[in-house]
Amino acid sequence: MAYQRLILFLGFLLFLTNPVKSQLDEELHFNGFNGVASNMSLNGVAEIEPNGMLKLTNDTLRVLGHAFYSSPIKFKNSTDGKAFSFSTAFAFTIVPEYPKLGGHGLAFIISPSKELPGSLPSQYLGILNATVVGNFSNHIFAVEFDTVQDFEFGDINDNHVGIDINSLASNKSTPAGYFTSQNSTKQSLNLKSGHVIRAWVDYDSVKNQVTVKLSPNSIKPASPILTFDVDLSPIFQDFMYVGFSASTGLLASSHYVSGWSFKMNGDAKSLSLDALPKLPGPKKTHTGVIVGVSVSALLVLILGIGLAFYIIHRIKNAEVIEAWELDIGPHRFTYQELKHATRGFRDKEVIGFGGFGKVYKGTLPNSNTQVAVKRISNESKQGLQEFVSEIASIGRLRHRNLVQLLGWCRRRGDLLLVYDFMPNGSLDKYLFENPKAILSWEQRFRIVKGVASGLLYLHEGWEQTVIHRDIKAGNVLLDSELNGRLGDFGLAKLYEHGSNPTTTRVVGTLGYLAPELTRTGKPTPSSDVFALGALLLEVVCGRRPIEAKAMPEELILVDWVWDKWRDGTILDVVDPRLGGEFDELEAVVVLKLGIMCSNNTPKARPTMRQVVRYLEGEVALPEVVLSPGAYDGRKDSKGGGEFEDYVHSYPTSSYFEKASAWSCDDADVDFEAASSSSPLSVSGRNGGSCPR
C-alpha cells in the first residue's frame, strides 16, 4: 500500500514538472524576453537582444528565424477532438533595409514542430517549402504580416495580413489597417514603417471563427480587420507549438517582437507598450570640437577631420557580400574590378544598349579574359526584380548554346551582370538592313539548330522549366565560330516541371508575342515556340517579323511566307543575298517549321523536343501544314471557293532520307486544327489589334 502511494506521489510530481502543458487554461506572458531564454526555442538567425527584444531576422538576405515557446500546448479535447479556443496578443516591429521595400514579413504560427524542418526563407516566410506547400498533412496555422507581394501565392499587395492554413496562399487576406471605433472607417497601417504595431489573434471554437486586429498603439480596436470562419479541429493535432517565424529574401528587413501574451480558453493579457523593450535608436556620431590656441591642436583637428572623411568615404563605398550569392552560384565581382575592366565604363567600350542600359566590352585584370558587362541603369524598367531573375535563372544554367553568365555585382544603385564575350555580336546585325557580313546558309542552319537545342534545354533539360519570354534575333549572340547562343534572361520565368505558370504582365517584343499572351498573360513553353517560329522565318528570309517598309502584302512576314507556301513558290522568300546558294530541302524544312511554330493556336504548335527532332532529321515533318492564322473556311483571297485549313506541303522527304537514322513516324505529332480564328489574331485578318 505504501509502495502504491509512493508511486502515485511520484506520478503527481512528474505531472507538475512535465514540460507538456496539459492545462486547459495555459497562459504565457512576456513583457520582453529577458530571463526567459530557457522557455523559448530559437533557430535560424533568431536571437534575444540584451534589452530583451526578440529579433527574428536581421538585414541579411535570404535568412529565416524561428522563435517558439519551448513546450507544446494542448489544443484539442481528447474526448471529441474539438479544438479549444485561444487568444494571443503581441507587439512587433518591421524595420526594412530600404525604407520603402520590405522583405519578406513575419507570421504568428501554430505548428506540430518548433524546428519546421525544410522550411525556406523569402516568400515561404520560414514556414514551408515548395514541395510541401498546400499539403493537408502540414497541420500549420499562421497569420502572416507580409510586406512583399508574391504572385506565386496570389498576394493582394505588399502590405497585407493573411490567414494561412497549410499554405502560404492565404485563405483570406486584407490590406493592413485598423479601426479606431466600432463604426469608423478603416485606417491604413504601414507594416514596414519601423514603428511598433500591436496585433491580436483570437479563435472562438464555438463560432468556429478567427479574428485579427491591429493597432498602432495600446488600444485594442473594437472591430477586427480580418475575420475568417473555419473549424481548426482538423488542422490542429492534440499538442502544438506556438511562436513566430520570419524571413528575408532578396530584400531584407529586421523583424522584432517586443512582447507576447497567449492564453487557451480565455483572453490574452494586454501588453503595455511602456513596459516593453525599445528598439535601439539610430547610431549617432558625436563630433568633439577642440578649441585651442596652439597650432598643434589645430593640426590635430584638421588631420582628424581628414581621417574621418576618408573612413566615411571607404565605408560608403564598401561592398557587402550578399547571403543569396551562395544560393545563386556565379561569382560576385567587386565594382572596382568591373570599373577597371571597362576602363571606367568608357563610352568607347559600349558594344550594345537598350531599355535596360548599356553593355560594355571589358577585360578582367587578372586573367585577361574578355567579358561583356551589362550595366542596368537606374531609369531602366528592368530593375532589381529582373536583375535577380537573370542571375537566378541563367546563373546556374549550363549549355553550349546559352550565353554563360560569369558573375554579377550590385553596388547601391548599380546593377551589373558579367557574361562571356561574344565577339561577333548579335544575330540581327547579320540579317537586317545593311549587315556587317552575309551569313551562308550552312551558318544560318547551324545557328537555328543551336538555338533550338538551347531552348529545349530550358524547357525540359534543367531542374525547372525556364521560359525565356524574349526570343528574337537581337538576343541570339554569335561566338567566335558563329555558333548561336541564346542570351538576355532578364524576362525569364521559372516554375516547376508539370506545374502551371502564374499570370503575369505581358512582356516581350512585338512580332514575337504569342496571341494568347494578350488574353491570359501566362507565358508557357508554347509561347516561346511561337517566338522561335518568327526567328526561324527571319533567319531564312533575312527580314524582320514586321517589315514596316515592305509592300502591304509583305508587311507581316509569316503571312507573306504562308501566301508563298500555298502558291507553291515558297523558295521565293529565301534571302536574296544568299545568291541562290542554299540547300533547298533544308530551307523548306525551316520555313515549314516556322509556319507551324507561328500558329495562333498554342496546341497546334510543336513542342521544342519535336522542333529539335525535325531540324536534326530524326523524324519527318507532317505532310500537311495548318494555316498560321487559323483561317477556318475563309474565302480564298484569290477568289474561287473556300480555302481549306490544310494544304499539301512542299515535299521534304528527301531531306530526311539524308539523315543516317531516318524515321518517318508521325505518331508523336498531335496537331489540332483551329476551330475558329483567334479574336486577337496577330496577323490582323480578324480585326486584331496586336500585329505579329
XYZ file of C-alpha atoms in Angstrom, residues 70-365:
296
model
C 9.724 25.540 -25.905
C 6.927 23.287 -24.581
C 3.941 22.005 -26.559
C 0.446 23.123 -25.575
C -2.716 21.048 -25.663
C -5.007 22.392 -28.393
C -7.725 19.729 -28.685
C -10.206 17.958 -26.491
C -9.132 14.328 -26.324
C -12.735 13.188 -25.986
C -14.424 14.736 -29.003
C -11.418 16.032 -30.980
C -12.721 19.592 -30.872
C -10.144 22.390 -30.967
C -10.032 24.733 -27.975
C -10.374 28.490 -28.213
C -7.215 30.552 -27.890
C -6.172 34.190 -27.783
C -2.845 35.887 -28.355
C -1.538 39.453 -28.345
C 1.916 40.632 -29.376
C 3.831 43.738 -30.352
C 6.070 43.622 -33.414
C 8.195 45.970 -35.480
C 9.464 45.585 -39.052
C 12.500 47.686 -39.954
C 13.315 47.322 -43.684
C 16.825 47.708 -45.048
C 15.393 50.166 -47.556
C 12.507 52.302 -46.207
C 10.015 51.548 -48.987
C 10.929 47.898 -49.601
C 10.104 45.111 -47.181
C 11.417 41.597 -47.078
C 9.505 39.428 -46.543
C 7.452 39.536 -43.369
C 6.682 37.661 -40.176
C 3.949 35.313 -39.002
C 2.370 34.114 -35.792
C 2.329 30.355 -36.196
C 0.904 27.230 -34.578
C 2.790 24.151 -35.706
C 3.314 20.487 -34.771
C 7.069 21.198 -34.746
C 9.194 24.017 -33.363
C 12.020 23.336 -35.840
C 9.974 23.463 -39.081
C 12.467 21.241 -40.940
C 12.996 22.020 -44.621
C 11.434 25.464 -44.338
C 12.668 28.145 -46.723
C 13.101 31.930 -46.484
C 11.787 34.545 -48.935
C 8.136 34.068 -49.854
C 7.877 30.931 -47.690
C 8.339 33.055 -44.520
C 10.451 30.299 -42.957
C 7.350 28.103 -42.588
C 7.138 25.730 -45.568
C 8.913 24.900 -48.814
C 7.882 24.357 -52.417
C 7.410 20.590 -52.104
C 5.047 20.617 -49.103
C 3.178 23.889 -49.512
C -0.553 23.217 -49.605
C -0.365 19.718 -48.117
C -3.085 18.903 -45.562
C -0.518 16.885 -43.599
C 1.333 20.082 -42.645
C -1.109 20.927 -39.820
C 0.033 24.543 -39.974
C -1.964 27.578 -38.911
C -0.421 31.014 -39.386
C -1.339 34.666 -39.520
C 1.100 36.433 -41.832
C 2.090 40.092 -41.802
C 3.559 40.259 -45.276
C 5.499 43.164 -46.782
C 6.233 41.707 -50.236
C 3.645 40.988 -52.919
C 4.333 37.487 -54.151
C 2.418 36.464 -57.278
C 3.147 32.772 -56.716
C 0.783 32.800 -53.747
C -1.647 35.402 -55.081
C -0.785 38.162 -52.591
C -3.137 41.135 -52.815
C -0.408 43.742 -52.231
C 2.890 44.304 -50.427
C 1.314 45.361 -47.120
C -1.285 42.848 -46.016
C -2.447 40.490 -43.290
C -3.448 36.946 -44.206
C -4.715 33.781 -42.547
C -2.803 30.769 -43.854
C -3.733 27.127 -43.381
C -1.161 24.588 -44.601
C -0.039 27.009 -47.309
C 1.350 30.485 -47.966
C -1.559 31.194 -50.300
C -3.786 32.903 -47.763
C -7.284 31.550 -47.206
C -8.281 35.128 -46.597
C -6.322 38.386 -46.532
C -6.790 42.131 -46.313
C -4.636 45.257 -46.601
C -3.101 46.122 -43.237
C -5.161 48.605 -41.238
C -7.235 49.185 -38.123
C -10.484 50.681 -36.846
C -10.496 53.437 -34.258
C -14.092 52.681 -33.177
C -16.967 50.313 -33.864
C -18.313 52.057 -36.971
C -15.286 54.042 -38.037
C -13.594 53.987 -41.422
C -10.666 51.621 -41.753
C -7.332 53.397 -41.329
C -4.341 52.167 -43.306
C -1.308 50.890 -41.432
C 2.184 50.535 -42.860
C 3.630 47.251 -41.588
C 7.179 48.236 -42.564
C 7.085 51.693 -41.000
C 9.679 50.809 -38.375
C 7.159 51.622 -35.599
C 5.686 49.258 -33.018
C 2.421 47.595 -34.092
C 0.076 45.703 -31.772
C -1.684 42.572 -33.028
C -4.418 40.354 -31.592
C -5.356 36.937 -32.976
C -8.358 35.143 -31.464
C -10.040 31.842 -32.251
C -13.566 31.136 -30.991
C -14.182 27.373 -31.058
C -17.926 27.872 -30.544
C -18.323 30.197 -33.537
C -15.510 28.461 -35.445
C -14.108 31.891 -36.247
C -10.664 33.506 -36.389
C -10.354 37.279 -35.971
C -7.319 39.539 -36.379
C -6.981 43.073 -35.041
C -4.168 45.595 -35.476
C -3.383 48.891 -33.806
C -0.514 51.395 -33.856
C -0.999 51.936 -30.094
C -2.024 50.086 -26.921
C -5.773 50.403 -27.531
C -7.384 47.182 -28.735
C -9.824 48.011 -31.560
C -13.453 47.030 -31.191
C -13.654 45.632 -34.711
C -11.312 43.163 -36.426
C -9.766 43.922 -39.793
C -9.918 40.266 -40.766
C -12.492 37.596 -39.934
C -12.403 34.038 -41.227
C -14.926 31.299 -40.483
C -13.127 27.997 -40.068
C -13.117 24.972 -37.794
C -9.482 24.411 -36.802
C -10.173 20.985 -35.295
C -8.989 19.080 -38.423
C -5.915 21.311 -38.638
C -4.688 21.021 -35.066
C -3.115 17.971 -33.521
C -3.588 17.305 -29.807
C -0.390 19.136 -28.890
C 1.065 22.021 -30.875
C 3.828 24.632 -30.582
C 3.134 28.364 -30.690
C 5.542 31.064 -31.777
C 6.780 33.243 -34.607
C 8.569 32.866 -37.926
C 10.082 35.496 -40.228
C 12.272 35.596 -43.304
C 14.118 37.832 -45.710
C 14.619 37.443 -49.432
C 16.490 39.469 -51.997
C 15.441 42.438 -49.895
C 15.798 42.359 -46.144
C 14.040 43.598 -43.043
C 14.807 43.185 -39.359
C 11.762 41.644 -37.663
C 11.282 42.243 -33.935
C 8.799 41.010 -31.322
C 8.969 43.092 -28.137
C 6.166 41.461 -26.139
C 3.836 38.470 -26.292
C 0.936 37.015 -24.364
C -1.038 33.851 -25.089
C -3.927 32.064 -23.386
C -6.005 28.981 -24.043
C -9.774 29.320 -23.492
C -9.676 32.959 -22.491
C -8.440 36.406 -23.404
C -4.708 37.006 -23.589
C -3.385 39.624 -21.177
C -2.888 43.079 -22.598
C 0.605 44.437 -23.204
C 1.691 47.862 -22.088
C 3.929 49.485 -24.686
C 5.649 51.494 -21.969
C 6.792 48.292 -20.275
C 8.221 46.729 -23.431
C 11.851 46.967 -24.565
C 12.586 49.670 -27.114
C 14.300 49.356 -30.434
C 17.839 50.734 -30.466
C 17.870 54.234 -31.922
C 19.996 55.192 -34.911
C 23.650 55.363 -34.186
C 24.803 58.883 -33.577
C 28.195 60.242 -34.394
C 29.447 62.718 -31.833
C 31.987 65.163 -33.154
C 34.117 66.643 -30.469
C 35.296 70.147 -31.224
C 38.554 71.029 -29.586
C 39.059 74.737 -29.250
C 42.683 75.640 -28.658
C 45.064 78.399 -29.351
C 48.038 76.266 -30.198
C 48.929 75.440 -33.791
C 49.485 71.780 -32.910
C 45.908 71.411 -31.650
C 44.586 72.900 -34.896
C 46.677 70.479 -36.946
C 45.374 67.544 -34.930
C 41.810 68.712 -35.581
C 42.421 69.050 -39.334
C 44.062 65.642 -39.523
C 41.221 64.117 -37.530
C 38.602 65.598 -39.841
C 40.512 64.404 -42.891
C 40.783 60.904 -41.464
C 37.068 60.896 -40.651
C 36.173 61.878 -44.229
C 38.447 59.124 -45.539
C 36.862 56.498 -43.312
C 33.354 57.644 -44.193
C 34.245 57.502 -47.898
C 35.572 53.960 -47.519
C 32.507 52.807 -45.601
C 30.154 54.460 -48.082
C 31.777 52.680 -50.995
C 32.280 49.375 -49.219
C 30.632 46.381 -50.863
C 28.693 43.907 -48.761
C 28.727 40.215 -49.649
C 25.093 39.219 -50.015
C 23.927 35.922 -48.481
C 21.874 34.987 -51.548
C 25.044 34.855 -53.651
C 25.658 31.423 -52.120
C 22.282 30.189 -53.360
C 22.661 31.517 -56.888
C 26.118 30.358 -57.797
C 28.013 32.686 -60.146
C 30.953 34.751 -58.977
C 30.381 38.098 -57.308
C 32.737 40.690 -58.796
C 33.732 43.838 -56.994
C 32.678 47.118 -58.503
C 36.310 48.193 -58.805
C 37.152 45.066 -60.824
C 34.460 45.837 -63.373
C 35.247 49.525 -63.449
C 38.874 48.697 -64.201
C 37.885 46.044 -66.776
C 35.749 48.511 -68.740
C 38.220 51.392 -68.348
C 35.865 53.326 -66.152
C 32.794 52.387 -68.213
C 34.044 54.475 -71.122
C 31.656 55.169 -73.967
C 34.257 53.757 -76.366
C 33.766 50.354 -74.729
C 29.996 50.276 -75.346
C 29.058 47.359 -77.595
C 25.277 47.455 -77.152
C 22.450 49.222 -75.423
C 18.705 49.028 -74.888
C 15.929 49.898 -72.464
C 17.914 48.309 -69.617
C 21.050 50.413 -70.091
C 24.384 49.718 -71.796
C 26.632 46.727 -72.455
C 30.390 47.285 -72.241
C 33.282 45.245 -73.525
C 35.803 44.581 -70.795
C 38.942 42.662 -69.955
C 39.300 41.193 -66.472
C 42.571 42.459 -64.985
